[in-house]
Tab-separated table of C-alpha atoms in Angstrom:
chain	number	residue	atom	x	y	z
A	283	MET	CA	0.141	-0.057	0.044
A	284	PRO	CA	1.304	3.578	-0.567
A	285	SER	CA	2.564	4.907	2.255
A	286	GLU	CA	1.184	7.890	3.685
A	287	ALA	CA	2.588	11.771	2.184
A	288	VAL	CA	4.960	13.634	4.343
A	289	GLY	CA	3.470	16.302	6.027
A	290	SER	CA	-0.020	15.352	4.940
A	291	PRO	CA	-3.003	15.574	7.946
A	292	ARG	CA	-3.922	12.800	9.786
A	293	ARG	CA	-7.399	11.749	10.252
A	294	GLY	CA	-8.919	9.794	12.863
A	295	GLY	CA	-5.863	10.276	15.284
A	296	ARG	CA	-6.008	11.698	18.669
A	297	ALA	CA	-6.020	15.490	18.992
A	298	GLY	CA	-2.535	16.911	20.846
A	299	LEU	CA	-2.793	18.841	24.331
A	300	PRO	CA	-2.556	22.299	22.642
A	301	LEU	CA	-4.979	21.681	20.181
A	302	LYS	CA	-7.802	20.152	23.179
A	303	ALA	CA	-6.930	23.227	24.934
A	304	GLY	CA	-7.319	25.612	22.578
A	305	ALA	CA	-10.956	24.339	22.110
A	306	LEU	CA	-11.725	24.216	25.277
A	307	LEU	CA	-10.820	27.860	25.623
A	308	GLY	CA	-12.628	28.778	22.555
A	309	VAL	CA	-15.966	27.212	24.014
A	310	ALA	CA	-15.147	28.809	27.433
A	311	PHE	CA	-15.033	31.768	25.717
A	312	LEU	CA	-18.285	31.685	23.890
A	313	HIS	CA	-20.569	30.104	26.795
A	314	VAL	CA	-19.296	31.269	30.295
A	315	PRO	CA	-21.235	34.248	29.659
A	316	LEU	CA	-24.068	32.463	28.700
A	317	ALA	CA	-23.718	30.319	32.122
A	318	PHE	CA	-23.705	33.763	34.152
A	319	ILE	CA	-26.809	34.994	32.712
A	320	VAL	CA	-28.763	31.538	33.434
A	321	LEU	CA	-27.090	31.602	37.048
A	322	TYR	CA	-28.141	35.172	37.974
A	323	ALA	CA	-31.544	34.285	36.629
A	324	PHE	CA	-31.527	32.178	39.839
A	325	SER	CA	-30.295	35.375	42.166
A	326	THR	CA	-32.102	36.744	44.969
A	327	ASP	CA	-30.475	40.009	44.650
A	328	ASP	CA	-32.731	42.320	42.465
A	329	LYS	CA	-30.397	45.342	41.984
A	330	SER	CA	-27.339	44.540	41.075
A	331	PHE	CA	-24.738	41.583	39.218
A	332	VAL	CA	-22.761	40.167	42.473
A	333	PHE	CA	-20.747	37.204	42.792
A	334	PRO	CA	-21.106	34.756	44.765
A	335	LEU	CA	-24.940	34.883	44.742
A	336	PRO	CA	-26.113	36.313	47.871
A	337	GLY	CA	-28.857	33.341	47.626
A	338	LEU	CA	-30.849	30.962	44.995
A	339	THR	CA	-34.704	31.588	44.047
A	340	VAL	CA	-37.068	30.827	41.338
A	341	LYS	CA	-39.647	33.491	42.282
A	342	TRP	CA	-37.989	35.523	39.115
A	343	PHE	CA	-39.466	33.192	36.509
A	344	ALA	CA	-43.375	33.317	38.355
A	345	VAL	CA	-42.736	37.286	38.266
A	346	ALA	CA	-41.811	37.406	34.254
A	347	TRP	CA	-45.027	34.997	33.716
A	348	GLU	CA	-47.233	37.385	35.523
A	349	ARG	CA	-45.925	40.677	33.730
A	350	ASN	CA	-48.318	41.550	30.732
A	351	ASP	CA	-45.592	43.333	29.118
A	352	ILE	CA	-43.504	40.433	28.640
A	353	ARG	CA	-46.360	38.268	27.625
A	354	SER	CA	-47.509	40.793	24.645
A	355	ALA	CA	-43.737	40.780	23.563
A	356	LEU	CA	-42.908	37.520	23.573
A	357	SER	CA	-46.189	36.660	21.371
A	358	LEU	CA	-45.399	39.298	18.744
A	359	SER	CA	-42.012	37.845	18.860
A	360	LEU	CA	-43.582	34.331	18.114
A	361	GLN	CA	-46.089	35.495	15.626
A	362	VAL	CA	-43.339	37.857	13.704
A	363	ALA	CA	-40.638	34.459	13.796
A	364	THR	CA	-43.391	32.665	12.138
A	365	ALA	CA	-44.472	34.920	9.586
A	366	SER	CA	-40.561	35.636	8.579
A	367	THR	CA	-39.810	32.168	8.462
A	368	LEU	CA	-42.931	31.211	6.201
A	369	VAL	CA	-41.958	33.985	3.684
A	370	ALA	CA	-38.232	32.962	3.653
A	371	MET	CA	-38.823	29.438	3.106
A	372	LEU	CA	-41.330	30.095	0.020
A	373	LEU	CA	-39.357	32.825	-1.422
A	374	GLY	CA	-35.762	31.083	-0.456
A	375	THR	CA	-36.629	27.979	-2.209
A	376	LEU	CA	-38.441	29.430	-5.242
A	377	ALA	CA	-34.830	31.509	-5.547
A	378	ALA	CA	-32.605	28.519	-4.759
A	379	ALA	CA	-34.432	26.248	-7.229
A	380	ALA	CA	-33.952	29.312	-9.984
A	381	VAL	CA	-30.490	29.892	-9.717
A	382	TRP	CA	-29.786	26.104	-9.613
A	383	ARG	CA	-32.314	25.002	-12.844
A	384	SER	CA	-31.622	27.846	-14.839
A	385	LYS	CA	-28.437	29.057	-16.584
A	386	PHE	CA	-28.683	32.697	-17.919
A	387	PHE	CA	-26.639	35.798	-17.901
A	388	GLY	CA	-25.551	37.359	-14.277
A	389	ARG	CA	-26.831	34.468	-12.241
A	390	GLU	CA	-23.950	34.474	-9.848
A	391	ALA	CA	-24.462	38.162	-9.630
A	392	ILE	CA	-28.137	37.483	-8.514
A	393	SER	CA	-27.016	34.790	-6.008
A	394	LEU	CA	-24.474	37.089	-4.487
A	395	LEU	CA	-27.326	39.751	-4.242
A	396	LEU	CA	-29.360	37.547	-2.633
A	397	ILE	CA	-26.836	36.525	0.351
A	398	LEU	CA	-25.954	40.261	0.671
A	399	PRO	CA	-28.330	41.083	3.379
A	400	ILE	CA	-26.961	38.777	5.879
A	401	ALA	CA	-23.497	40.167	5.058
A	402	LEU	CA	-24.330	43.852	5.792
A	403	PRO	CA	-24.471	45.332	9.076
A	404	GLY	CA	-27.802	45.067	10.372
A	405	ILE	CA	-28.201	49.086	10.649
A	406	ILE	CA	-27.607	49.431	7.187
A	407	THR	CA	-30.162	47.117	6.479
A	408	GLY	CA	-32.850	49.041	8.894
A	409	ILE	CA	-32.095	52.414	7.463
A	410	SER	CA	-32.654	51.121	3.918
A	411	LEU	CA	-35.935	49.639	4.764
A	412	ARG	CA	-37.017	52.759	7.196
A	413	SER	CA	-36.488	54.846	4.033
A	414	ALA	CA	-37.941	52.780	1.836
A	415	LEU	CA	-40.894	52.158	3.658
A	416	ASN	CA	-41.294	55.938	4.525
A	417	LEU	CA	-40.899	56.958	0.832
A	418	ALA	CA	-43.867	53.997	0.225
A	419	GLY	CA	-45.956	55.648	2.562
A	420	ILE	CA	-46.270	52.320	4.238
A	421	PRO	CA	-47.063	52.455	8.370
A	422	PHE	CA	-44.778	50.720	10.569
A	423	SER	CA	-46.781	47.588	11.589
A	424	PHE	CA	-46.427	44.212	12.248
A	425	TRP	CA	-45.883	43.444	8.715
A	426	THR	CA	-42.925	45.934	8.482
A	427	VAL	CA	-41.221	43.836	11.127
A	428	VAL	CA	-41.889	40.798	9.230
A	429	ILE	CA	-40.680	42.345	5.867
A	430	GLY	CA	-37.073	43.563	7.865
A	431	HIS	CA	-36.638	40.081	9.169
A	432	ALA	CA	-37.629	38.170	5.842
A	433	THR	CA	-34.682	40.227	4.220
A	434	PHE	CA	-32.133	37.938	6.329
A	435	CYS	CA	-34.091	34.832	6.839
A	436	ILE	CA	-34.490	34.307	3.112
A	437	VAL	CA	-30.500	33.971	2.830
A	438	VAL	CA	-30.545	31.011	5.686
A	439	VAL	CA	-33.061	29.122	3.348
A	440	TYR	CA	-31.965	29.962	0.245
A	441	ASN	CA	-28.066	28.467	1.166
A	442	ASN	CA	-29.536	25.501	2.850
A	443	VAL	CA	-31.753	24.545	0.186
A	444	LEU	CA	-29.323	25.350	-2.787
A	445	ALA	CA	-26.530	23.296	-1.277
A	446	ARG	CA	-29.503	20.454	-1.405
A	447	PHE	CA	-30.263	21.293	-4.750
A	448	ARG	CA	-26.395	21.090	-6.173
A	449	ARG	CA	-26.194	17.675	-4.375
A	450	SER	CA	-29.110	16.156	-6.255
A	451	SER	CA	-29.188	15.154	-9.699
A	452	PRO	CA	-31.149	16.583	-12.286
A	453	ALA	CA	-31.755	13.046	-13.756
A	454	LEU	CA	-34.372	12.641	-11.068
A	455	ILE	CA	-36.438	15.238	-12.363
A	456	GLU	CA	-35.830	14.459	-16.212
A	457	ALA	CA	-36.910	10.918	-15.115
A	458	SER	CA	-39.827	12.230	-13.468
A	459	MET	CA	-41.179	14.026	-16.501
A	460	ASP	CA	-40.418	11.120	-18.716
A	461	LEU	CA	-42.306	8.650	-16.802
A	462	GLY	CA	-45.246	11.050	-17.271
A	463	ALA	CA	-45.495	13.385	-14.167
A	464	ASN	CA	-46.692	16.919	-14.251
A	465	GLY	CA	-44.939	19.809	-12.809
A	466	PHE	CA	-46.549	19.596	-9.554
A	467	GLN	CA	-46.272	15.562	-9.041
A	468	THR	CA	-42.405	16.015	-9.841
A	469	PHE	CA	-42.059	18.819	-7.360
A	470	ARG	CA	-44.130	16.620	-4.577
A	471	TYR	CA	-42.797	13.008	-5.283
A	472	VAL	CA	-39.045	14.134	-6.287
A	473	VAL	CA	-38.064	17.499	-5.569
A	474	LEU	CA	-39.778	18.185	-2.416
A	475	PRO	CA	-38.420	14.967	-0.450
A	476	ASN	CA	-35.025	15.742	-1.565
A	477	ILE	CA	-35.161	19.211	-0.121
A	478	ALA	CA	-37.077	18.603	2.779
A	479	THR	CA	-34.714	18.391	5.638
A	480	ALA	CA	-32.643	21.118	3.934
A	481	LEU	CA	-35.776	23.072	3.969
A	482	LEU	CA	-36.607	22.557	7.440
A	483	ALA	CA	-33.299	23.294	8.714
A	484	GLY	CA	-33.006	26.299	7.005
A	485	GLY	CA	-36.752	27.532	8.334
A	486	MET	CA	-35.267	26.583	11.673
A	487	LEU	CA	-32.457	28.592	11.541
A	488	ALA	CA	-34.313	31.507	9.880
A	489	PHE	CA	-36.679	30.763	13.059
A	490	ALA	CA	-34.089	31.563	15.293
A	491	LEU	CA	-32.757	34.379	13.997
A	492	SER	CA	-35.728	36.256	13.649
A	493	PHE	CA	-36.766	35.715	16.991
A	494	ASP	CA	-33.475	37.279	18.632
A	495	GLU	CA	-33.370	40.058	15.980
A	496	VAL	CA	-32.984	43.662	17.541
A	497	ILE	CA	-31.279	45.868	14.997
A	498	VAL	CA	-33.470	45.725	11.959
A	499	THR	CA	-36.731	45.456	14.276
A	500	THR	CA	-35.603	48.985	15.874
A	501	PHE	CA	-35.699	50.558	12.645
A	502	THR	CA	-38.880	49.023	11.152
A	503	ALA	CA	-41.342	48.087	14.241
A	504	GLY	CA	-42.665	51.579	15.072
A	505	GLN	CA	-44.358	51.123	18.358
A	506	GLN	CA	-44.463	47.302	18.212
A	507	THR	CA	-41.901	46.008	21.079
A	508	THR	CA	-40.959	42.381	20.482
A	509	LEU	CA	-38.914	40.348	23.314
A	510	PRO	CA	-35.731	41.216	22.586
A	511	ILE	CA	-36.399	45.323	22.067
A	512	TRP	CA	-38.501	44.831	25.481
A	513	MET	CA	-35.010	43.478	26.991
A	514	LEU	CA	-33.241	46.308	25.522
A	515	SER	CA	-35.711	48.991	27.289
A	516	GLU	CA	-35.347	46.994	30.618
A	517	LEU	CA	-31.527	47.187	30.182
A	518	VAL	CA	-31.510	50.989	30.031
A	519	ARG	CA	-33.920	51.058	32.736
A	520	PRO	CA	-33.265	48.635	34.947
A	521	ARG	CA	-36.288	47.102	37.075
A	522	GLN	CA	-35.956	43.372	38.551
A	523	ARG	CA	-32.730	42.768	36.840
A	524	PRO	CA	-33.205	38.890	37.204
A	525	VAL	CA	-36.502	39.062	35.320
A	526	THR	CA	-34.493	40.405	32.370
A	527	ASN	CA	-32.367	37.428	33.062
A	528	VAL	CA	-35.219	35.002	33.287
A	529	ILE	CA	-36.411	36.437	29.582
A	530	ALA	CA	-32.559	35.814	28.694
A	531	VAL	CA	-32.681	32.531	29.361
A	532	PHE	CA	-35.990	31.831	27.691
A	533	VAL	CA	-34.604	33.525	24.643
A	534	ILE	CA	-31.384	31.351	24.693
A	535	ALA	CA	-33.315	28.268	24.802
A	536	VAL	CA	-35.965	29.288	22.026
A	537	THR	CA	-32.843	29.848	19.689
A	538	PHE	CA	-30.693	26.800	20.461
A	539	ILE	CA	-33.234	24.293	19.984
A	540	PRO	CA	-34.164	25.089	16.393
A	541	ILE	CA	-30.075	25.679	15.904
A	542	LEU	CA	-29.672	22.247	17.525
A	543	LEU	CA	-32.485	20.463	15.297
A	544	ALA	CA	-31.048	22.006	12.100
A	545	PHE	CA	-27.734	20.899	12.602
A	546	TYR	CA	-28.732	17.362	13.252
A	547	LEU	CA	-31.296	17.539	10.532
A	548	THR	CA	-28.293	18.474	8.083
A	549	ARG	CA	-25.028	16.768	9.468
A	550	GLU	CA	-26.301	13.357	7.643
A	551	ALA	CA	-26.030	15.130	4.332
A	552	HIS	CA	-22.985	16.683	5.333
A	553	GLU	CA	-21.351	13.504	6.058
A	554	VAL	CA	-22.591	12.164	2.890
A	555	ALA	CA	-21.189	14.971	0.550
A	556	GLY	CA	-17.690	14.631	2.646
A	557	SER	CA	-16.991	18.425	3.373
A	558	GLY	CA	-20.582	19.173	2.893
A	559	LYS	CA	-19.870	22.199	0.133
């Protein structure tokens, strides 16, 4: 058997101590602050962040649940995230299908334009949307927030679905049409099963992005108050700090679960495709 090339990376071996230490430091840097947020949600001190905690309590969870302003903000965030995700799944899938199936001049430029909103700073997107809405005479409402969130939610759906399309064989669609299936039947029985997990994963990521978005919401919400906007206002005028931490824990859970599910839904496809690109 040919010997392994000198200097080539070894696969399947155990990572060295420096690599393990670097990985642990990276994980700690990202997640230790989140651990403190969770910890302070149980603090008996309602005015400051002190460590060690003077005591532990779960009363703040009940206090948060009884506040009507938190309930309305939570309800609005869930509605906006759901609507934005549905819009993103529809438009992102159509855009991915068009870029994958059609060859036309400027296709790569259009793909870049579709991805651009998530690469731009949120404040640029927010200012642009606010200016456009003002010029069009559209009053700020629930739907303007949905439009704002959909601009970047479309990107994650588009990327996921396009990646899955590129792993699919066009011969499957051609075979379906040759066997007499119409366009709808081909989509239902061939295309949709192929992209289902990627579409679902993209939708979950879009929901998570929409649920905790602040900057674009600030420019498009008007008098609407989503949960992240409520948290921002509470930090400016703190009242019962642990309540804000309780809501932060809830936001972490709501965003973590869809991301985790999206990871597991797409993991198998990534393993089959090697690098996943």
